[in-house]
């Protein structure tokens, strides 16, 4: 059974910001969550896998080149 936690707890455990993780969920970048009422519950194991995957597999392109 997966460990489902709130965005706040997932952010604290991973070092991400709450707003970053919430944005990934709303944009569809991170699809491993469930809604319970007005709360989003994140699959913590899938989040760890997602963060440890190479950037080319996750599709996360938050790093921008500064000229």
Coordinates of C-alpha atoms in Angstrom, one line a residue:
X1 CA 0.0 0.0 0.0
X2 CA 1.5 3.4 -1.0
X3 CA 2.3 6.0 1.6
X4 CA 0.0 9.0 0.8
X5 CA 0.8 12.3 2.4
X6 CA -0.2 15.9 2.0
X7 CA 1.7 18.2 -0.3
X8 CA 3.1 20.0 2.8
X9 CA 4.5 16.8 4.3
X10 CA 5.9 15.6 1.0
X11 CA 7.6 19.0 0.5
X12 CA 9.1 18.9 4.0
X13 CA 10.4 15.3 3.5
X14 CA 11.9 16.0 0.0
X15 CA 13.2 19.6 0.4
X16 CA 10.9 20.8 -2.3
X17 CA 8.8 23.9 -1.8
X18 CA 5.1 23.5 -1.3
X19 CA 4.4 25.7 -4.3
X20 CA 6.7 23.8 -6.6
X21 CA 5.1 20.4 -5.8
X22 CA 1.6 21.9 -6.1
X23 CA 2.4 23.4 -9.5
X24 CA 3.8 20.1 -10.7
X25 CA 0.5 18.4 -9.7
X26 CA -1.7 21.0 -11.3
X27 CA 0.3 21.1 -14.5
X28 CA 0.3 17.3 -14.8
X29 CA 4.1 17.0 -14.5
X30 CA 3.7 14.8 -11.4
X31 CA 0.7 12.5 -11.9
X32 CA 1.0 10.3 -8.8
X33 CA -1.5 11.9 -6.4
X34 CA -5.1 11.5 -5.3
X35 CA -7.6 14.1 -4.3
X36 CA -9.5 13.8 -1.0
X37 CA -12.0 16.6 -0.8
X38 CA -10.0 19.8 -1.3
X39 CA -6.7 18.1 -0.4
X40 CA -4.1 16.6 -2.7
X41 CA -2.4 13.4 -1.3
X42 CA 1.0 12.6 -2.8
X43 CA 2.3 9.1 -3.3
X44 CA 5.6 9.5 -1.4
X45 CA 7.4 6.5 -2.9
X46 CA 6.5 7.6 -6.4
X47 CA 7.7 11.1 -5.6
X48 CA 11.1 9.7 -4.5
X49 CA 11.3 7.7 -7.7
X50 CA 10.3 10.8 -9.8
X51 CA 13.0 13.0 -8.1
X52 CA 15.7 10.3 -8.6
X53 CA 14.9 9.7 -12.3
X54 CA 17.0 11.5 -14.9
X55 CA 15.5 14.8 -16.0
X56 CA 14.9 13.5 -19.5
X57 CA 12.6 10.8 -18.2
X58 CA 10.6 13.1 -15.8
X59 CA 10.1 15.9 -18.3
X60 CA 10.9 18.5 -15.7
X61 CA 12.6 21.5 -17.3
X62 CA 12.7 24.0 -14.5
X63 CA 16.4 24.8 -15.0
X64 CA 16.8 27.8 -17.3
X65 CA 20.0 29.1 -18.8
X66 CA 20.9 32.6 -17.7
X67 CA 22.6 34.7 -20.3

